[in-house]
């Protein structure tokens, strides 16, 4: 097997912005003193006049983006998820969400794979926060290919979009000729009959690995990649749940309010089946390497495999 | 005209049985000057690309904005009493999607100024010569975001931006200097690299002179600190924090309109 290519989705974000800069002259990128980390520095290098560093003032950056968008710009605001969605929540809600302005929020360093910086910077609540804002689209790409496609799709879409990227390099899993990104459409990656694993972001790779391990035990797992958490592809999930009758969700996020909750919302109304939510179990993270944390919090292939098995054996 | 705007404010708040008359009345002269003299706008084409922009950062004084917009011809004055009613396009706080002439939704204090800064920045990036105005309350400037926005505006030398502080001296819990003093307001904006002008914000000549001076100020944004009287024009509301967010009953409404009628007669229709 060839070596797996690994790229951090924040890197994809910066590259996609720079690529789209040529095609979209109204695209402007705002940062809050993190251009090196969020990778908007790549865009800055290509289009310095369209990169606006707001200093360490995320709330003001959000308002500036709102004002820019009313004048026809397509602003991306960039910061760590903790600040882009957390510190900023009310600005996003009132200055962007309520007037439904065409502002995109590029949140990097989401989840526990921030790693060594520890819990203060590991945002496991952003999906919940952003999902609750009326009219907000929420996208969590699983790899480089998807992240780049998502950035372009967000630009082409008129309205507020929250995009969630990670710090750590993750395997490229969507590098196939027929890959197509469609906002709001889930991707059926593996067909199965015994259990449905719905995953998002970096956990899609873990779900695929878990499905391979389950197969060796004679368990047929269906794997769905939900890159758009809102609007959720309910049809795909309901259809799969109707077939397998058991659903496991996996996300690098709190099990409160994220993908797992979104899936439960849909299934409780349309196809009530047992659901196991894997993710951060209502706890804060801690310092450590990204891989050590993913292993400890059972979001790697092995952890997901074991938890799915335990769920099925109940 | 400012008097007509004041009548509209009182009528709207009376119709709503709620709202914020005090801070709307204190700023009525500024609203009137902006929409009748200063700004390049067209009520028939509220979204004209090169129009001047106004952001009501102290969004709770929406009755003031609505009254001036109505009197300027954006929508019928007769609709003002629908303020805050279910289904009305005159929401409790400004909503850009509902109300013609509203350039930015606002009301959460401290946020409007950032949007205004964004609009001014867009003008600079596109080499457009429109100007951007934003009105803040003197209590509002206790919000930290105001100073984030001011730091950015000063740093970027946004001379197409005018920040107006309605310094009526009162906030919900009392006098601003008793609650948490923002003074000296002028020195603070100066320190953030603004050109600062102190005026009596209920004196039309001083208002006019200040905005003219702002127009000729290059290389830095302007802050106009407008000393005003909260509740201006309505005898029992003047300088009374109790009228920050309260509507007059029918008797009080009559007294208010009589007060404003009296002022109109004294002015002899000159204003």
Short mmCIF file of C-alpha atoms in Angstrom, two decimals, chain A:
data_model
loop_
_atom_site.label_atom_id
_atom_site.label_comp_id
_atom_site.label_asym_id
_atom_site.label_seq_id
_atom_site.Cartn_x
_atom_site.Cartn_y
_atom_site.Cartn_z
CA UNK A 1 0.00 0.00 0.00
CA UNK A 2 1.30 3.42 -0.95
CA UNK A 3 2.13 5.91 1.75
CA UNK A 4 -0.92 7.83 2.91
CA UNK A 5 -0.73 11.52 2.08
CA UNK A 6 -1.54 13.68 5.10
CA UNK A 7 -2.56 17.34 4.95
CA UNK A 8 -4.08 19.54 7.64
CA UNK A 9 -7.41 21.00 6.53
CA UNK A 10 -6.30 24.47 7.69
CA UNK A 11 -3.61 24.19 5.01
CA UNK A 12 -6.33 23.29 2.50
CA UNK A 13 -8.27 26.33 3.65
CA UNK A 14 -5.41 28.72 2.98
CA UNK A 15 -4.64 27.13 -0.38
CA UNK A 16 -8.29 27.17 -1.46
CA UNK A 17 -8.65 30.85 -0.57
CA UNK A 18 -5.59 31.69 -2.63
CA UNK A 19 -6.90 29.65 -5.56
CA UNK A 20 -10.35 31.25 -5.37
CA UNK A 21 -8.88 34.75 -5.10
CA UNK A 22 -8.38 34.87 -8.84
CA UNK A 23 -11.90 33.75 -9.68
CA UNK A 24 -13.69 35.93 -7.13
CA UNK A 25 -12.44 39.53 -7.10
CA UNK A 26 -14.81 40.38 -4.25
CA UNK A 27 -13.32 37.74 -1.98
CA UNK A 28 -11.64 39.34 1.05
CA UNK A 29 -10.00 37.52 3.95
CA UNK A 30 -9.89 38.81 7.52
CA UNK A 31 -7.72 37.44 10.26
CA UNK A 32 -7.10 38.22 13.92
CA UNK A 33 -3.32 37.94 14.26
CA UNK A 34 -3.27 34.27 13.36
CA UNK A 35 -2.61 34.40 9.60
CA UNK A 36 0.36 32.05 10.01
CA UNK A 37 -1.65 29.49 11.96
CA UNK A 38 -4.98 29.72 10.12
CA UNK A 39 -3.01 29.68 6.84
CA UNK A 40 -4.74 32.77 5.47
CA UNK A 41 -1.15 33.97 5.09
CA UNK A 42 -1.14 31.97 1.83
CA UNK A 43 -3.94 34.20 0.54
CA UNK A 44 -2.19 37.27 1.90
CA UNK A 45 0.90 36.45 -0.13
CA UNK A 46 -1.14 36.23 -3.33
CA UNK A 47 -3.57 39.10 -2.65
CA UNK A 48 -2.10 41.39 0.01
CA UNK A 49 -4.58 44.19 -0.71
CA UNK A 50 -7.49 41.87 0.04
CA UNK A 51 -6.17 40.47 3.31
CA UNK A 52 -7.16 42.46 6.38
CA UNK A 53 -5.48 41.75 9.68
CA UNK A 54 -7.77 43.04 12.43
CA UNK A 55 -5.40 42.34 15.30
CA UNK A 56 -6.47 40.32 18.30
CA UNK A 57 -10.08 41.51 18.23
CA UNK A 58 -12.32 38.77 16.86
CA UNK A 59 -15.62 40.44 17.73
CA UNK A 60 -14.70 43.58 15.83
CA UNK A 61 -13.45 41.46 12.93
CA UNK A 62 -16.88 39.86 12.74
CA UNK A 63 -18.63 43.22 12.62
CA UNK A 64 -16.22 44.55 10.01
CA UNK A 65 -16.96 41.51 7.86
CA UNK A 66 -20.68 42.19 8.24
CA UNK A 67 -20.17 45.77 7.06
CA UNK A 68 -17.96 44.66 4.16
CA UNK A 69 -20.58 42.16 3.01
CA UNK A 70 -23.29 44.84 2.89
CA UNK A 71 -21.05 46.60 0.37
CA UNK A 72 -20.75 43.56 -1.91
CA UNK A 73 -17.62 41.89 -0.58
CA UNK A 74 -17.45 38.17 0.20
CA UNK A 75 -15.55 38.19 3.50
CA UNK A 76 -14.02 35.17 5.22
CA UNK A 77 -13.23 35.72 8.87
CA UNK A 78 -10.55 33.45 10.25
CA UNK A 79 -9.54 32.46 13.71
CA UNK A 80 -9.37 29.41 15.91
CA UNK A 81 -12.78 27.78 16.36
CA UNK A 82 -12.67 28.68 20.06
CA UNK A 83 -12.78 32.37 19.16
CA UNK A 84 -14.47 32.33 15.75
CA UNK A 85 -17.51 30.56 17.16
CA UNK A 86 -17.06 30.75 20.91
CA UNK A 87 -15.92 34.22 21.88
CA UNK A 88 -17.74 35.55 18.85
CA UNK A 89 -21.02 33.76 19.24
CA UNK A 90 -23.23 36.75 19.80
CA UNK A 91 -21.55 38.81 17.09
CA UNK A 92 -22.03 35.95 14.65
CA UNK A 93 -25.66 35.60 15.68
CA UNK A 94 -26.64 39.25 15.65
CA UNK A 95 -24.33 40.89 13.11
CA UNK A 96 -24.18 38.03 10.58
CA UNK A 97 -26.92 35.48 11.28
CA UNK A 98 -29.88 37.78 11.95
CA UNK A 99 -29.37 39.90 8.81
CA UNK A 100 -28.34 36.69 6.93
CA UNK A 101 -25.23 38.37 5.54
CA UNK A 102 -22.89 36.76 3.06
CA UNK A 103 -20.03 36.21 5.51
CA UNK A 104 -18.06 32.98 5.75
CA UNK A 105 -16.44 31.89 8.99
CA UNK A 106 -13.26 29.90 8.51
CA UNK A 107 -12.59 28.32 11.88
CA UNK A 108 -9.34 26.44 12.23
CA UNK A 109 -7.81 24.51 15.14
CA UNK A 110 -11.14 22.93 16.02
CA UNK A 111 -11.49 20.03 18.42
CA UNK A 112 -8.94 18.17 20.50
CA UNK A 113 -6.38 17.79 17.69
CA UNK A 114 -5.24 21.30 18.56
CA UNK A 115 -3.12 19.14 20.82
CA UNK A 116 -0.50 20.58 23.12
CA UNK A 117 -2.20 23.96 23.69
CA UNK A 118 -4.74 22.15 25.81
CA UNK A 119 -8.37 22.64 26.78
CA UNK A 120 -8.57 26.44 26.56
CA UNK A 121 -7.94 26.22 22.83
CA UNK A 122 -9.67 22.92 22.05
CA UNK A 123 -13.15 23.93 20.94
CA UNK A 124 -15.58 21.05 21.16
CA UNK A 125 -18.71 23.18 21.25
CA UNK A 126 -18.57 25.19 18.01
CA UNK A 127 -20.81 22.94 15.91
CA UNK A 128 -23.49 23.14 18.60
CA UNK A 129 -23.25 26.91 18.76
CA UNK A 130 -23.24 27.53 15.03
CA UNK A 131 -25.94 24.94 14.31
CA UNK A 132 -28.26 26.85 16.62
CA UNK A 133 -28.06 30.08 14.58
CA UNK A 134 -31.02 30.25 12.17
CA UNK A 135 -29.95 30.17 8.53
CA UNK A 136 -26.34 29.21 9.27
CA UNK A 137 -24.79 26.49 7.10
CA UNK A 138 -22.28 24.34 9.01
CA UNK A 139 -19.60 22.38 7.15
CA UNK A 140 -16.95 20.06 8.61
CA UNK A 141 -14.68 18.74 5.85
CA UNK A 142 -12.99 15.38 6.31
CA UNK A 143 -9.79 15.96 4.36
CA UNK A 144 -7.86 18.19 2.00
CA UNK A 145 -9.96 17.43 -1.07
CA UNK A 146 -13.23 18.09 0.72
CA UNK A 147 -11.95 21.19 2.52
CA UNK A 148 -10.90 22.85 -0.72
CA UNK A 149 -14.16 21.96 -2.42
CA UNK A 150 -16.11 23.26 0.57
CA UNK A 151 -14.39 26.64 0.49
CA UNK A 152 -15.30 27.11 -3.16
CA UNK A 153 -18.88 25.95 -2.56
CA UNK A 154 -19.19 28.39 0.34
CA UNK A 155 -18.09 31.27 -1.87
CA UNK A 156 -20.56 30.31 -4.58
CA UNK A 157 -23.38 30.11 -2.03
CA UNK A 158 -25.04 33.34 -0.93
CA UNK A 159 -25.42 33.44 2.85
CA UNK A 160 -23.54 32.75 6.08
CA UNK A 161 -21.44 29.59 6.27
CA UNK A 162 -19.38 28.17 9.14
CA UNK A 163 -16.45 26.03 7.99
CA UNK A 164 -14.54 23.92 10.50
CA UNK A 165 -10.92 23.01 9.90
CA UNK A 166 -8.27 21.20 11.92
CA UNK A 167 -4.70 21.85 12.94
CA UNK A 168 -3.27 18.35 12.57
CA UNK A 169 -2.35 16.69 9.29
CA UNK A 170 -4.97 14.08 8.39
CA UNK A 171 -5.08 11.42 5.67
CA UNK A 172 -6.42 12.36 2.25
CA UNK A 173 -9.40 10.04 1.77
CA UNK A 174 -11.42 11.66 -1.00
CA UNK A 175 -8.80 11.72 -3.73
CA UNK A 176 -10.81 10.00 -6.44
CA UNK A 177 -11.76 11.23 -9.90
CA UNK A 178 -15.52 11.09 -9.33
CA UNK A 179 -15.42 13.08 -6.06
CA UNK A 180 -18.01 15.82 -6.06
CA UNK A 181 -18.85 18.15 -3.19
CA UNK A 182 -22.49 19.03 -2.80
CA UNK A 183 -23.45 21.24 0.12
CA UNK A 184 -26.11 19.53 2.23
CA UNK A 185 -25.55 16.10 0.73
CA UNK A 186 -24.03 13.29 2.75
CA UNK A 187 -21.70 10.77 1.13
CA UNK A 188 -22.30 7.04 1.38
CA UNK A 189 -18.72 5.75 1.57
CA UNK A 190 -19.35 2.11 2.40
CA UNK A 191 -22.49 0.04 2.19
CA UNK A 192 -23.38 -2.27 5.04
CA UNK A 193 -26.29 -3.97 6.75
CA UNK A 194 -25.60 -4.34 10.49
CA UNK A 195 -24.87 -0.82 11.69
CA UNK A 196 -24.62 2.70 10.26
CA UNK A 197 -21.61 4.78 11.27
CA UNK A 198 -22.21 8.46 10.62
CA UNK A 199 -19.03 10.50 10.91
CA UNK A 200 -17.80 14.00 10.23
CA UNK A 201 -14.44 15.72 9.87
CA UNK A 202 -11.36 13.77 10.77
CA UNK A 203 -13.54 11.01 12.26
CA UNK A 204 -14.61 9.89 8.79
CA UNK A 205 -11.21 8.26 8.37
CA UNK A 206 -11.58 6.59 11.77
CA UNK A 207 -15.03 5.31 10.79
CA UNK A 208 -13.65 3.77 7.60
CA UNK A 209 -10.86 2.08 9.56
CA UNK A 210 -13.35 0.84 12.15
CA UNK A 211 -15.57 -0.57 9.39
CA UNK A 212 -12.62 -2.57 8.04
CA UNK A 213 -11.92 -4.01 11.49
CA UNK A 214 -15.61 -4.81 12.01
CA UNK A 215 -15.66 -6.62 8.69
CA UNK A 216 -13.00 -9.00 9.96
CA UNK A 217 -15.39 -9.84 12.81
CA UNK A 218 -18.16 -10.48 10.30
CA UNK A 219 -19.95 -7.19 11.01
CA UNK A 220 -21.14 -5.24 7.98
CA UNK A 221 -20.97 -1.49 8.72
CA UNK A 222 -22.37 1.23 6.50
CA UNK A 223 -20.28 4.41 6.62
CA UNK A 224 -21.70 7.85 5.87
CA UNK A 225 -19.65 11.03 5.68
CA UNK A 226 -21.69 14.03 6.77
CA UNK A 227 -19.62 17.04 5.75
CA UNK A 228 -22.59 19.39 5.96
CA UNK A 229 -24.07 19.19 9.42
CA UNK A 230 -26.58 21.88 8.62
CA UNK A 231 -28.62 21.52 6.51
CA UNK A 232 -28.40 17.82 7.34
CA UNK A 233 -28.93 15.16 4.68
CA UNK A 234 -31.75 13.57 6.65
CA UNK A 235 -32.93 11.38 3.77
CA UNK A 236 -29.62 9.55 3.50
CA UNK A 237 -29.37 8.98 7.25
CA UNK A 238 -33.00 7.92 7.66
CA UNK A 239 -32.74 5.52 4.74
CA UNK A 240 -29.62 3.91 6.16
CA UNK A 241 -31.01 3.73 9.70
CA UNK A 242 -34.15 2.09 8.33
CA UNK A 243 -31.95 -0.63 6.88
CA UNK A 244 -29.41 -1.24 9.67
CA UNK A 245 -31.62 -0.30 12.65
CA UNK A 246 -28.56 0.83 14.63
CA UNK A 247 -26.64 4.07 14.31
CA UNK A 248 -23.32 5.27 15.71
CA UNK A 249 -22.20 8.88 15.29
CA UNK A 250 -18.55 9.92 15.51
CA UNK A 251 -17.26 13.46 15.83
CA UNK A 252 -14.33 15.40 17.24
CA UNK A 253 -16.78 17.52 19.22
CA UNK A 254 -18.98 17.31 22.26
CA UNK A 255 -21.74 14.73 22.01
CA UNK A 256 -24.02 17.57 23.11
CA UNK A 257 -25.30 19.62 20.21
CA UNK A 258 -23.07 18.39 17.41
CA UNK A 259 -23.40 15.77 14.69
CA UNK A 260 -24.76 13.18 17.11
CA UNK A 261 -27.50 15.50 18.29
CA UNK A 262 -28.35 16.53 14.73
CA UNK A 263 -28.66 12.87 13.71
CA UNK A 264 -30.82 12.11 16.77
CA UNK A 265 -33.06 15.07 15.95
CA UNK A 266 -33.69 13.62 12.52
CA UNK A 267 -34.06 10.00 13.56
CA UNK A 268 -36.30 10.62 16.56
CA UNK A 269 -38.82 12.23 14.23
CA UNK A 270 -38.48 9.99 11.20
CA UNK A 271 -36.93 6.65 12.14
CA UNK A 272 -36.45 6.05 15.88
CA UNK A 273 -33.62 3.54 16.32
CA UNK A 274 -30.94 3.17 19.01
CA UNK A 275 -28.11 5.68 18.53
CA UNK A 276 -24.69 5.69 20.17
CA UNK A 277 -22.95 9.07 20.13
CA UNK A 278 -19.14 8.93 20.12
CA UNK A 279 -17.19 12.11 20.72
CA UNK A 280 -16.19 14.20 23.71
CA UNK A 281 -18.47 12.93 26.47
CA UNK A 282 -19.30 16.27 28.14
CA UNK A 283 -15.71 16.87 29.22
CA UNK A 284 -12.88 19.28 28.46
CA UNK A 285 -9.78 18.11 26.63
CA UNK A 286 -6.17 18.43 27.83
CA UNK A 287 -2.62 18.86 26.55
CA UNK A 288 -0.99 16.13 24.53
CA UNK A 289 -0.11 15.28 20.98
CA UNK A 290 -3.05 15.16 18.57
CA UNK A 291 -2.61 11.45 17.99
CA UNK A 292 -2.35 10.67 21.71
CA UNK A 293 -5.51 12.65 22.40
CA UNK A 294 -7.44 11.03 19.57
CA UNK A 295 -6.45 7.66 20.96
CA UNK A 296 -7.27 8.54 24.57
CA UNK A 297 -10.69 9.94 23.68
CA UNK A 298 -11.37 6.91 21.48
CA UNK A 299 -11.80 8.76 18.22
CA UNK A 300 -9.25 6.70 16.27
CA UNK A 301 -10.17 3.64 14.22
CA UNK A 302 -9.54 1.25 17.10
CA UNK A 303 -11.56 3.26 19.61
CA UNK A 304 -14.50 3.57 17.24
CA UNK A 305 -14.27 -0.14 16.38
CA UNK A 306 -14.38 -1.15 20.04
CA UNK A 307 -17.23 1.20 20.91
CA UNK A 308 -19.31 0.10 17.94
CA UNK A 309 -18.79 -3.53 18.94
CA UNK A 310 -19.78 -2.83 22.52
CA UNK A 311 -22.90 -1.03 21.30
CA UNK A 312 -23.89 -3.92 19.03
CA UNK A 313 -23.30 -6.54 21.73
CA UNK A 314 -25.61 -4.84 24.21
#
